[in-house]
Amino acid sequence: QKLASIPKETFLFGSSPIQLLPRLSEKLSPDGKVKIYAKREDCNSGLAYGGNKVRKLEYLVADAKAQGCDTLVSVGGVQSNHTRAVTAVATASGMQAVTIQEKWVPIDPPLYDKTGNILLSRIMGGDVRLNQEGFDIGHKEATNKAFEDVKARGGKPYYIPAGASDHPLGGLGFTNVVLEIAEQEKTLGVFFDTLVVCSVTGSSHAGLIVGAVAEGRGRKVIGIDASGKPEAAKAQVARIARSTATLLDPSLEIPDDAVVLDERFHEGIYGIPGPSTMAAIALAAQTDAMITDPVYEGKSMAGLIKLVEEGSIKAGSNVLYVHLGGQPALNAYSSYF
Ligand SMILES: Cc1ncc(COP(=O)(O)O)c(CNC2(C(=O)O)CC2)c1O
């Protein structure tokens, strides 16, 4: 189908693993009525700890190469996984990377701008530029100057928005993930009726929605907001889902009720963990040794836990927790533990 015809790079090991989480399942559903599995996008690539952005960037780097670009320009917070992934895929592709790292999180824990993701970008030789601009999931000004700088030095820049989300190709990676899950289900002999995923700039969530609607098997996708700005995030998810659907199949309609964003777990602000996030990180780590982070996956894990405990995810469900990565930032948040 159309998706297979769109050029993409190969940055992944292959399909990312799906694993049962037996001890977390036991803890949350002692009667065994709900089975919890994880789709390990955090283990999807050898490029600098992989993650959801590497999955998306397979399409954007192919586009950059097709345009003859030699430098990827993007933006994120100081501990952005996205800018680390942009630096990784650029480096692995023999390209340059310029990343704008902004003050998206109003905190200054010890070594916050020296460890974790930003350290990895520096080790890979990225051109890392810090500024004091605040958080927003939209397009940011400072990338324009970086773009012009690259041109001034004779480079050919390719602009990638925050999270590689608000971009024509941003939703393709996670649309493809649903096809990959469907293949893996055949081997596993299970159907995941519910996918739970963290949502911030929205194209991971949006791609899963497009894949689920297109396959028409009633698979439910629940986004857990970690942006702290759920209204803007939900609108961006819907917009990306609809533009991705149109790109793949103009007749594919994304109904409003396919865009589900649970706003209860962002703990009031992007990038700062609260009690439910810290408890969720501990539970996943102390059951199946699955490590989640305080900015993203800790919040979607808190969502998964609550949805099962309150019965929103019903008995008989096979739930797939889509783990998008994020662990490198843990070292910048060590003071929270
Ligand atoms: C580990 C991890 N998990 C979930 C998400 C949310 O994904 P979306 O941006 O596609 O909604 C990110 C994003 N991170 C951003 C970043 O700059 O790292 C784009 C915000 C993530 O890194």
Short mmCIF file of N, CA and C in Angstrom, two decimals, residues 49 78-80 83-84 87 101 111-126 128 328 331-332:
data_model
loop_
_atom_site.label_atom_id
_atom_site.label_comp_id
_atom_site.label_asym_id
_atom_site.label_seq_id
_atom_site.Cartn_x
_atom_site.Cartn_y
_atom_site.Cartn_z
N TYR A 49 20.87 4.79 21.65
CA TYR A 49 19.71 4.41 22.48
C TYR A 49 18.36 4.53 21.76
N VAL A 78 16.50 21.11 26.94
CA VAL A 78 17.91 20.77 27.25
C VAL A 78 18.11 19.27 27.21
N GLN A 79 17.16 18.50 27.77
CA GLN A 79 17.27 17.04 27.83
C GLN A 79 16.41 16.35 26.77
N SER A 80 16.25 17.02 25.63
CA SER A 80 15.45 16.44 24.54
C SER A 80 16.01 15.12 24.03
N THR A 83 16.35 15.74 19.95
CA THR A 83 17.56 16.35 19.37
C THR A 83 18.74 15.38 19.46
N ARG A 84 18.74 14.51 20.47
CA ARG A 84 19.79 13.47 20.56
C ARG A 84 19.61 12.51 19.39
N THR A 87 20.71 14.11 16.11
CA THR A 87 22.18 14.09 16.04
C THR A 87 22.67 12.69 15.67
N GLN A 101 18.75 23.84 21.90
CA GLN A 101 18.24 23.24 23.15
C GLN A 101 17.75 24.37 24.04
N LEU A 111 23.90 19.32 37.15
CA LEU A 111 24.44 18.80 35.87
C LEU A 111 23.36 18.60 34.81
N TYR A 112 22.23 19.31 34.93
CA TYR A 112 21.09 19.12 34.02
C TYR A 112 21.50 19.35 32.56
N ASP A 113 22.42 20.29 32.33
CA ASP A 113 22.83 20.55 30.94
C ASP A 113 24.21 19.94 30.65
N LYS A 114 24.60 18.93 31.46
CA LYS A 114 25.90 18.28 31.24
C LYS A 114 25.78 16.76 31.08
N THR A 115 24.66 16.21 31.40
CA THR A 115 24.54 14.73 31.41
C THR A 115 23.45 14.31 30.42
N GLY A 116 23.12 13.00 30.43
CA GLY A 116 21.95 12.51 29.69
C GLY A 116 22.02 12.79 28.20
N ASN A 117 20.87 13.20 27.64
CA ASN A 117 20.78 13.35 26.19
C ASN A 117 21.74 14.39 25.61
N ILE A 118 21.88 15.52 26.32
CA ILE A 118 22.73 16.58 25.74
C ILE A 118 24.20 16.14 25.73
N LEU A 119 24.60 15.35 26.72
CA LEU A 119 25.97 14.79 26.74
C LEU A 119 26.16 13.88 25.53
N LEU A 120 25.15 13.04 25.24
CA LEU A 120 25.26 12.13 24.09
C LEU A 120 25.41 12.92 22.78
N SER A 121 24.62 13.99 22.64
CA SER A 121 24.71 14.80 21.41
C SER A 121 26.11 15.39 21.26
N ARG A 122 26.67 15.83 22.37
CA ARG A 122 28.03 16.42 22.32
C ARG A 122 29.05 15.35 21.97
N ILE A 123 28.91 14.16 22.58
CA ILE A 123 29.86 13.07 22.31
C ILE A 123 29.82 12.70 20.83
N MET A 124 28.64 12.79 20.22
CA MET A 124 28.50 12.45 18.78
C MET A 124 28.97 13.59 17.88
N GLY A 125 29.37 14.71 18.49
CA GLY A 125 29.90 15.81 17.66
C GLY A 125 28.85 16.76 17.14
N GLY A 126 27.68 16.76 17.78
CA GLY A 126 26.60 17.66 17.34
C GLY A 126 26.94 19.11 17.65
N VAL A 128 25.57 21.82 19.36
CA VAL A 128 24.52 21.97 20.36
C VAL A 128 24.46 23.41 20.82
N PRO A 328 17.78 7.99 28.77
CA PRO A 328 19.02 8.75 28.99
C PRO A 328 18.82 9.99 29.88
N ASN A 331 19.54 10.46 34.12
CA ASN A 331 20.73 10.92 34.84
C ASN A 331 20.70 12.41 35.12
N ALA A 332 19.91 13.15 34.35
CA ALA A 332 19.79 14.59 34.62
C ALA A 332 18.75 14.85 35.71
#
